[in-house]
Structures are given as structure tokens and as C-alpha cells.
CSV table of C-alpha atoms and ligand atoms in Angstrom, one decimal:
chain,number,residue,atom,x,y,z
V,1,MET,CA,93.2,136.0,-33.3
V,2,THR,CA,95.6,133.5,-30.4
V,3,ASP,CA,98.0,132.2,-32.3
V,4,ASP,CA,97.3,128.6,-30.4
V,5,LYS,CA,98.1,126.3,-33.4
V,6,SER,CA,101.0,124.6,-34.5
V,7,PRO,CA,101.5,124.4,-37.8
V,8,SER,CA,100.6,121.2,-38.5
V,9,ASP,CA,97.3,122.0,-37.1
V,10,ARG,CA,96.7,124.0,-40.0
V,11,PRO,CA,95.5,124.1,-43.2
V,12,ARG,CA,98.2,122.8,-45.6
V,13,ARG,CA,97.9,124.3,-48.9
V,14,ILE,CA,97.3,128.0,-49.1
V,15,VAL,CA,97.1,129.8,-52.5
V,16,LEU,CA,97.3,133.4,-52.6
V,17,THR,CA,95.8,135.1,-55.5
V,18,GLY,CA,97.0,138.9,-56.7
V,19,ALA,CA,100.0,137.6,-55.3
V,20,ALA,CA,102.1,140.2,-57.4
V,21,GLY,CA,99.9,143.0,-55.9
V,22,GLY,CA,101.0,146.0,-53.2
V,23,VAL,CA,98.5,144.4,-50.7
V,24,GLY,CA,100.4,140.9,-51.8
V,25,SER,CA,103.7,142.2,-51.5
V,26,MET,CA,103.2,143.3,-48.3
V,27,THR,CA,101.4,139.9,-46.3
V,28,ARG,CA,103.6,137.4,-48.3
V,29,PRO,CA,106.1,137.7,-45.3
V,30,LEU,CA,103.6,137.2,-42.7
V,31,LEU,CA,101.6,134.8,-44.3
V,32,ALA,CA,105.0,132.4,-45.2
V,33,PRO,CA,105.1,131.6,-41.3
V,34,LEU,CA,102.3,130.9,-40.9
V,35,TYR,CA,101.1,129.0,-43.8
V,36,PRO,CA,104.7,126.8,-44.9
V,37,GLY,CA,104.1,126.2,-49.0
V,38,LEU,CA,102.5,129.1,-49.7
V,39,VAL,CA,101.2,129.0,-53.5
V,40,LEU,CA,101.7,132.3,-55.3
V,41,SER,CA,99.3,133.1,-58.0
V,42,ASP,CA,98.8,136.2,-60.3
V,43,ARG,CA,98.6,136.9,-64.0
V,44,MET,CA,102.5,138.3,-62.8
V,45,GLU,CA,105.6,136.7,-61.8
V,46,PRO,CA,106.2,138.3,-58.2
V,47,LYS,CA,109.6,139.7,-58.9
V,48,ASP,CA,111.1,138.3,-55.2
V,49,LEU,CA,109.9,134.5,-55.3
V,50,GLN,CA,111.3,133.2,-51.8
V,51,PRO,CA,112.1,130.2,-50.7
V,52,GLY,CA,109.1,127.8,-50.4
V,53,GLU,CA,107.0,130.4,-52.0
V,54,THR,CA,105.9,128.4,-55.4
V,55,PHE,CA,104.5,130.5,-58.1
V,56,VAL,CA,101.2,129.3,-60.8
V,57,LYS,CA,100.4,132.0,-62.9
V,58,ALA,CA,97.1,132.3,-64.1
V,59,ASP,CA,94.6,135.2,-65.6
V,60,LEU,CA,91.3,134.9,-63.9
V,61,THR,CA,89.6,135.0,-66.6
V,62,ARG,CA,91.1,131.5,-67.8
V,63,PRO,CA,88.9,129.0,-65.7
V,64,GLU,CA,91.3,126.7,-67.1
V,65,GLU,CA,94.5,128.2,-65.4
V,66,VAL,CA,92.4,129.2,-62.3
V,67,ALA,CA,91.6,125.6,-61.5
V,68,ALA,CA,95.3,124.9,-62.0
V,69,ALA,CA,96.0,127.4,-59.0
V,70,VAL,CA,93.5,126.3,-57.0
V,71,LYS,CA,94.1,122.7,-57.7
V,72,GLY,CA,95.0,120.2,-54.6
V,73,ALA,CA,94.4,123.3,-52.1
V,74,ASP,CA,92.9,123.9,-48.8
V,75,GLY,CA,92.3,127.6,-48.9
V,76,VAL,CA,92.3,130.4,-50.6
V,77,ILE,CA,93.2,133.9,-50.0
V,78,HIS,CA,91.8,135.9,-53.1
V,79,LEU,CA,93.2,139.0,-53.3
V,80,GLY,CA,93.5,139.3,-57.6
V,81,GLY,CA,91.6,141.5,-60.0
V,82,HIS,CA,91.3,145.7,-61.2
V,83,SER,CA,91.8,147.0,-57.5
V,84,VAL,CA,90.6,150.7,-58.3
V,85,GLU,CA,88.2,152.1,-60.9
V,86,GLY,CA,88.3,151.0,-63.9
V,87,SER,CA,85.6,150.8,-67.3
V,88,TRP,CA,82.8,148.5,-67.2
V,89,ASP,CA,85.2,145.9,-69.3
V,90,GLN,CA,88.1,145.7,-67.2
V,91,ILE,CA,85.8,144.6,-64.1
V,92,LEU,CA,83.9,142.6,-66.0
V,93,ASN,CA,86.6,140.8,-66.9
V,94,ALA,CA,88.9,140.7,-63.7
V,95,ASN,CA,86.5,141.1,-60.9
V,96,ILE,CA,82.8,139.6,-62.0
V,97,ILE,CA,84.0,136.4,-64.8
V,98,GLY,CA,87.4,136.3,-62.4
V,99,CYS,CA,85.5,135.9,-59.7
V,100,TYR,CA,83.1,133.5,-60.2
V,101,ASN,CA,85.8,131.2,-61.9
V,102,LEU,CA,88.0,131.8,-58.4
V,103,PHE,CA,84.7,130.4,-56.6
V,104,GLU,CA,83.7,128.0,-59.3
V,105,ALA,CA,86.9,126.4,-59.8
V,106,ALA,CA,87.2,126.5,-55.9
V,107,HIS,CA,83.8,124.6,-54.9
V,108,ARG,CA,84.6,122.0,-58.0
V,109,LYS,CA,88.2,121.9,-56.3
V,110,GLY,CA,87.1,121.2,-53.0
V,111,VAL,CA,88.6,124.4,-51.4
V,112,LYS,CA,87.6,124.7,-47.8
V,113,ARG,CA,88.0,127.9,-47.7
V,114,ILE,CA,88.1,131.3,-49.7
V,115,VAL,CA,89.1,134.8,-47.8
V,116,PHE,CA,87.6,137.4,-50.1
V,117,ALA,CA,89.6,141.5,-50.3
V,118,SER,CA,86.2,143.1,-50.3
V,119,SER,CA,86.1,146.5,-50.5
V,120,ASN,CA,84.7,149.9,-48.5
V,121,HIS,CA,84.1,150.9,-51.8
V,122,ALA,CA,81.1,148.9,-51.8
V,123,MET,CA,80.2,151.1,-48.8
V,124,GLY,CA,81.3,154.4,-50.2
V,125,PHE,CA,78.2,156.7,-50.5
V,126,HIS,CA,77.5,156.3,-47.2
V,127,PRO,CA,77.9,159.6,-45.7
V,128,ARG,CA,81.0,159.9,-43.0
V,129,LYS,CA,78.6,161.1,-40.3
V,130,THR,CA,76.7,157.8,-39.8
V,131,LYS,CA,78.3,154.8,-38.3
V,132,ILE,CA,77.5,151.8,-40.4
V,133,GLY,CA,77.7,147.9,-39.2
V,134,VAL,CA,78.1,145.0,-41.7
V,135,GLU,CA,74.4,144.6,-42.2
V,136,ALA,CA,73.8,148.5,-44.2
V,137,VAL,CA,72.5,148.8,-47.2
V,138,PRO,CA,75.3,148.7,-50.0
V,139,LYS,CA,76.1,151.8,-51.8
V,140,PRO,CA,78.7,151.1,-54.1
V,141,ASP,CA,80.7,154.4,-55.1
V,142,THR,CA,82.2,152.7,-58.5
V,143,ARG,CA,81.5,150.1,-61.1
V,144,TYR,CA,85.0,148.6,-59.5
V,145,GLY,CA,82.9,148.9,-55.6
V,146,LEU,CA,79.7,147.2,-56.8
V,147,SER,CA,82.1,144.1,-58.3
V,148,LYS,CA,83.2,143.5,-54.5
V,149,LEU,CA,79.4,143.3,-53.8
V,150,PHE,CA,79.1,140.2,-56.5
V,151,GLY,CA,82.7,138.9,-55.0
V,152,GLU,CA,80.5,139.2,-51.5
V,153,GLY,CA,77.6,137.7,-52.9
V,154,LEU,CA,79.1,134.3,-54.5
V,155,GLY,CA,81.4,134.2,-50.6
V,156,ALA,CA,77.4,133.5,-49.6
V,157,LEU,CA,76.4,131.8,-52.3
V,158,TYR,CA,79.4,128.8,-51.7
V,159,ALA,CA,79.3,129.1,-48.4
V,160,HIS,CA,75.4,128.7,-48.2
V,161,LYS,CA,74.8,126.4,-51.1
V,162,HIS,CA,77.8,123.8,-51.1
V,163,GLY,CA,79.3,124.0,-48.0
V,164,MET,CA,82.0,126.6,-48.1
V,165,GLY,CA,83.5,128.5,-45.4
V,166,VAL,CA,83.8,132.4,-46.7
V,167,LEU,CA,85.0,135.6,-44.8
V,168,SER,CA,84.3,139.0,-46.7
V,169,ILE,CA,86.6,141.3,-45.7
V,170,ARG,CA,85.8,144.7,-46.4
V,171,ILE,CA,89.6,146.9,-46.7
V,172,GLY,CA,89.9,150.1,-45.9
V,173,ASN,CA,93.1,151.4,-46.7
V,174,PHE,CA,95.9,148.9,-46.1
V,175,GLY,CA,99.3,149.8,-45.4
V,176,ASP,CA,101.9,151.1,-42.6
V,177,LYS,CA,100.3,154.3,-41.7
V,178,PRO,CA,96.8,156.3,-42.8
V,179,VAL,CA,98.4,159.2,-44.7
V,180,ASP,CA,95.3,161.2,-44.7
V,181,GLN,CA,92.1,162.6,-43.0
V,182,ARG,CA,90.3,160.0,-44.2
V,183,ARG,CA,92.6,157.1,-43.9
V,184,LEU,CA,92.4,158.3,-40.1
V,185,ALA,CA,89.0,156.3,-40.1
V,186,ILE,CA,90.4,153.2,-42.6
V,187,TRP,CA,93.4,152.1,-42.2
V,188,LEU,CA,94.1,148.4,-41.6
V,189,LYS,CA,97.3,147.7,-40.6
V,190,PRO,CA,99.3,144.4,-42.4
V,191,ASP,CA,99.1,142.1,-39.2
V,192,ASP,CA,95.7,143.1,-38.6
V,193,LEU,CA,95.0,141.9,-42.2
V,194,VAL,CA,96.5,138.7,-41.3
V,195,GLN,CA,94.8,138.2,-38.2
V,196,LEU,CA,91.7,138.9,-39.7
V,197,ILE,CA,93.0,136.2,-42.5
V,198,ARG,CA,93.6,133.9,-40.1
V,199,ILE,CA,90.0,133.8,-39.3
V,200,GLY,CA,88.7,133.2,-42.9
V,201,LEU,CA,91.3,130.0,-43.0
V,202,GLU,CA,91.0,128.7,-39.3
V,203,LYS,CA,88.4,129.3,-37.1
V,204,PRO,CA,86.0,126.7,-36.7
V,205,ASP,CA,82.8,126.3,-38.4
V,206,LEU,CA,83.1,129.8,-40.1
V,207,VAL,CA,80.1,129.9,-42.9
V,208,TYR,CA,80.0,133.4,-44.3
V,209,GLU,CA,81.2,136.8,-42.9
V,210,VAL,CA,81.4,139.8,-43.7
V,211,VAL,CA,83.4,142.4,-41.9
V,212,TYR,CA,85.5,145.2,-42.0
V,213,GLY,CA,89.3,145.6,-42.2
V,214,MET,CA,90.1,148.2,-40.1
V,215,SER,CA,92.5,148.2,-37.4
V,216,ASP,CA,91.7,149.8,-34.0
V,217,ASN,CA,90.3,153.1,-35.6
V,218,LYS,CA,89.5,155.7,-33.0
V,219,ARG,CA,88.1,158.0,-35.4
V,220,ALA,CA,85.9,154.8,-37.6
V,221,TRP,CA,82.9,154.8,-39.6
V,222,TRP,CA,82.5,151.2,-39.2
V,223,ASP,CA,81.2,148.6,-36.3
V,224,ASN,CA,83.3,146.3,-36.8
V,225,SER,CA,81.8,144.0,-33.8
V,226,ARG,CA,81.4,141.0,-35.4
V,227,ALA,CA,85.1,141.0,-36.5
V,228,LEU,CA,85.8,141.0,-32.5
V,229,ALA,CA,83.1,138.5,-32.4
V,230,LEU,CA,84.9,136.3,-33.8
V,231,GLY,CA,88.3,136.7,-32.4
V,232,TYR,CA,89.3,139.9,-34.3
V,233,SER,CA,92.0,141.7,-31.7
V,234,PRO,CA,93.4,144.5,-33.7
V,235,THR,CA,97.1,146.0,-32.6
V,236,GLY,CA,97.4,149.0,-35.2
V,237,GLN,CA,95.8,152.1,-34.1
V,238,SER,CA,95.9,155.0,-36.2
V,239,GLU,CA,95.3,158.2,-33.6
V,240,THR,CA,99.5,157.6,-33.3
V,241,PHE,CA,99.4,159.1,-36.3
V,242,ALA,CA,96.6,161.5,-36.3
V,243,ALA,CA,99.6,164.9,-36.0
V,244,ALA,CA,101.0,163.7,-38.9
V,245,ALA,CA,98.0,162.7,-41.6
V,246,LEU,CA,96.1,165.2,-40.4
V,247,GLU,CA,98.9,168.1,-41.7
V,248,ALA,CA,99.5,166.1,-44.8
V,249,GLN,CA,95.6,166.4,-45.5
V,250,LYS,CA,96.3,170.0,-45.7
V,251,ALA,CA,98.0,170.0,-49.0
V,252,LEU,CA,95.3,167.9,-50.2
V,253,PRO,CA,92.6,169.5,-53.2
V,254,LYS,CA,89.4,170.0,-51.3
V,255,ASP,CA,86.6,167.7,-53.2
V,256,ALA,CA,83.1,168.5,-51.2
V,257,ILE,CA,81.9,165.2,-52.5
V,258,GLY,CA,84.7,163.0,-52.1
V,259,ASP,CA,85.1,164.7,-48.2
V,260,TYR,CA,81.5,164.3,-47.5
V,261,PHE,CA,81.2,160.9,-48.2
V,262,GLN,CA,83.2,157.4,-46.8
V,263,GLY,CA,84.5,156.3,-50.1
V,264,GLY,CA,86.2,159.7,-50.8
V,265,SER,CA,88.1,161.2,-53.4
V,266,PRO,CA,88.3,160.6,-56.4
V,267,PHE,CA,85.7,157.3,-56.1
V,268,CYS,CA,82.7,159.3,-55.0
V,269,SER,CA,83.3,162.5,-56.5
V,270,GLN,CA,84.3,160.9,-60.2
V,271,GLU,CA,81.9,160.9,-62.8
V,272,PHE,CA,79.0,162.1,-60.4
V,273,ASP,CA,76.1,163.8,-62.1
V,274,GLY,CA,73.7,163.3,-59.2
V,275,ASP,CA,71.7,165.4,-56.8
V,276,PHE,CA,74.4,166.2,-53.9
V,277,GLY,CA,71.8,168.2,-52.5
V,278,ARG,CA,69.3,165.5,-51.9
V,279,LEU,CA,71.9,163.7,-51.0
V,280,LYS,CA,73.0,165.5,-47.7
V,281,LYS,CA,69.7,165.3,-46.1
V,282,LEU,CA,69.6,161.3,-45.8
V,283,PRO,CA,70.8,160.4,-42.6
H,1,NAD,N1,94.8,148.3,-51.1
H,1,NAD,C1,93.9,148.2,-50.6
H,1,NAD,O1,94.3,149.3,-49.5
H,1,NAD,C2,92.8,148.1,-50.7
H,1,NAD,C3,91.2,148.7,-50.0
H,1,NAD,C4,90.3,147.8,-50.3
H,1,NAD,C5,90.6,146.4,-51.1
H,1,NAD,N2,91.2,146.1,-51.7
H,1,NAD,C6,91.3,144.6,-52.2
H,1,NAD,O2,92.7,143.8,-51.7
H,1,NAD,C7,93.2,143.4,-53.2
H,1,NAD,C8,94.8,143.5,-53.6
H,1,NAD,O3,94.9,144.4,-53.5
H,1,NAD,P1,96.4,146.1,-53.9
H,1,NAD,O4,96.3,147.0,-53.6
H,1,NAD,O5,97.2,144.8,-53.7
H,1,NAD,O6,95.6,146.1,-55.5
H,1,NAD,P2,96.8,145.4,-56.8
H,1,NAD,O7,96.5,146.5,-58.4
H,1,NAD,O8,98.3,145.7,-56.2
H,1,NAD,O9,97.0,144.3,-57.1
H,1,NAD,C9,96.0,143.5,-57.5
H,1,NAD,C10,96.8,141.6,-58.3
H,1,NAD,O10,96.1,141.4,-59.0
H,1,NAD,C11,96.0,140.7,-60.3
H,1,NAD,N3,95.6,140.8,-60.7
H,1,NAD,C12,95.1,141.7,-61.9
H,1,NAD,N4,93.7,141.0,-63.0
H,1,NAD,C13,93.3,139.8,-63.0
H,1,NAD,C14,93.9,138.9,-63.4
H,1,NAD,N5,92.9,139.0,-64.9
H,1,NAD,N6,94.5,137.4,-63.5
H,1,NAD,C15,94.7,137.7,-62.3
H,1,NAD,N7,95.3,138.5,-61.8
H,1,NAD,C16,95.1,139.8,-61.7
H,1,NAD,C17,97.2,142.4,-60.6
H,1,NAD,O11,98.4,141.6,-61.5
H,1,NAD,C18,98.0,142.6,-59.5
H,1,NAD,O12,99.3,141.9,-59.3
H,1,NAD,C19,92.3,143.5,-54.1
H,1,NAD,O13,91.6,143.0,-54.6
H,1,NAD,C20,92.2,145.3,-53.9
H,1,NAD,O14,90.4,145.3,-54.8
H,1,NAD,C21,92.7,146.8,-51.0
């Protein structure tokens, strides 16, 4: 997305949930100049609050705290939640009830835009040999991945029924660089995530869209043409790091199931007692 807006044209008050987490901590310095007065929210206070940032403590499972956090916001970047596989109770509370509380509070408080951090694990049981677009059949690899489909569904509901603009970003692997073979396909550079967030918060007339949160990766398993059509122009190229990532891969244990499917190890292989032979015959 081109930098064609002055700060005064941008949405005024943006709330970042999950601000104390890994993605939140690395994107805060990139978001702060774009959205002055960025409001950080989490159930834990980030250690290094910067001048100009404010923190509102909110547990996503408590509707009144979530409502207080999003009050007066123009847009919300929703990163908060349980970010790996967990027990049903953990997923139900943080990602199902918590995500519902977030969308419902945002709707009641008149928030216009939500960017939802979905995950590649919503589609994890697609084989690596098959390139998929955003419209492919959902194949979650975990309760966690399933909860991300619920969040995407919430986004579609609130966008179409209540007039919100919502972008679900199926994040691959966020970080400074791709560190193994799988991540060469799914890596997302922090600046590229910020580009996608800006599309979600600022693109005029956005209703509801799903995109893959990946950089310009030569080995990609995903067709991200919808993101490109929305103005995404990723700058990260995982291939730059290919030699080191492939070398690091050699030290990792083999996982027949995890290595076959997009969701990888351990997401696809943990608790697996399905029929791998039958799954391998699928396209
Ligand atoms: N890191 C990645 O590569 C990646 C990939 C795909 C999707 N995502 C998604 O992006 C988001 C951020 O990921 P991350 O790696 O920073 O995760 P993280 O676990 O580091 O951060 C998540 C944050 O959410 C907060 N949180 C959890 N439960 C909460 C609750 N009940 N109330 C309030 N806050 C709560 C935690 O305190 C934490 O700070 C998550 O939604 C994750 O599922 C991340």
C-alpha cells in the first residue's frame, strides 16, 4: 500500500490487542508512527511502554473490560488470544468467547474496522503439493486452527450484517527471517504484516476480505492474488534466506505427517490417529 495519507487522514484511534505478545511487540514500533496514540491492550502490561502509547488492561474473556478497551476506537488490530494448540478450555475461552466479546464490543462501540489475526493453521491439512487460494475448503489442523475459522466467520458476520470493514489475515510465520524449510513457504516479514494491517484499517470500501499473511515467497503454497488486488506489495523474499534455512532444516527431526501437510509439525501430527495413507491419495 502506498504511503499516500498524512497522519491526519488516518483512522484516529487504533487499539492493538495482544500487544504484549511476540507479534505485538515487534509491530508496535512500526505502527506507532502510523497511528499516533496507539492504544495497547492485553491481559499483561507490555514491559516497555513508549511515550505516546497507552495501555488498557483487558482480559478478552471479560466483556466489560473488552468494551472499555475498544471504547472510542476507530479500528482494532486483534492479535490477542491463545496462539498455539491448547486444551478445549483454553481455546474456548481466549479464542472463541474472547473473539466474540471483541467483535460484539467493537460493534456496540461503533468501531468501523477490525483486522483479525487468523492463521495458516485454519488450512493446515492441505498438502504442501497443492497450491490453495483463500476460497479453498477449510481444513484446520488443531482446535487452535478451528478457532481461527470461528474468528474469520465472526468477521464475515459483523462485516455483512453490521457494516464493519474486516480483514482476516491468515498469518504464516511472522519474524525477522524464515528459519527452516516450511517457513520459506510461509514467512511474513514484519513490514509486510504492517502493510496488510494498513489495508485492513484504511482501504476505502473494504467489506470483508481474507488474505494470506506471507511475504513474496518463491516457495509459497498459497495464491495471494486477492491481497495483491487490494494493493499489497510485499517486500520480504524468503529465498534470500534459503541456504541458511535449508541447512537448519537438516538438524530438525523428520515428521512424516507434519512434513507432508502445510500446517507442519507438531500442529498436524500431534494427537493424529487418522488414516495418513488415505489422506495422501487426496489432491
Ligand atoms: N506468530 C506467528 O507467526 C503467528 C502465526 C499465525 C497466527 N498468529 C496469530 O497472531 C496473533 C499474535 O501472535 P503472537 O505470536 O504474538 O502470540 P503471543 O502468544 O506471543 O501473544 C498473544 C497475546 O495475547 C494475550 N492473550 C492471551 N489470552 C488473552 C486473554 N484471555 N485476554 C487478553 N489477552 C490475552 C497474551 O497475553 C499475549 O500477549 C495470535 O492471534 C496468533 O494466533 C501468529
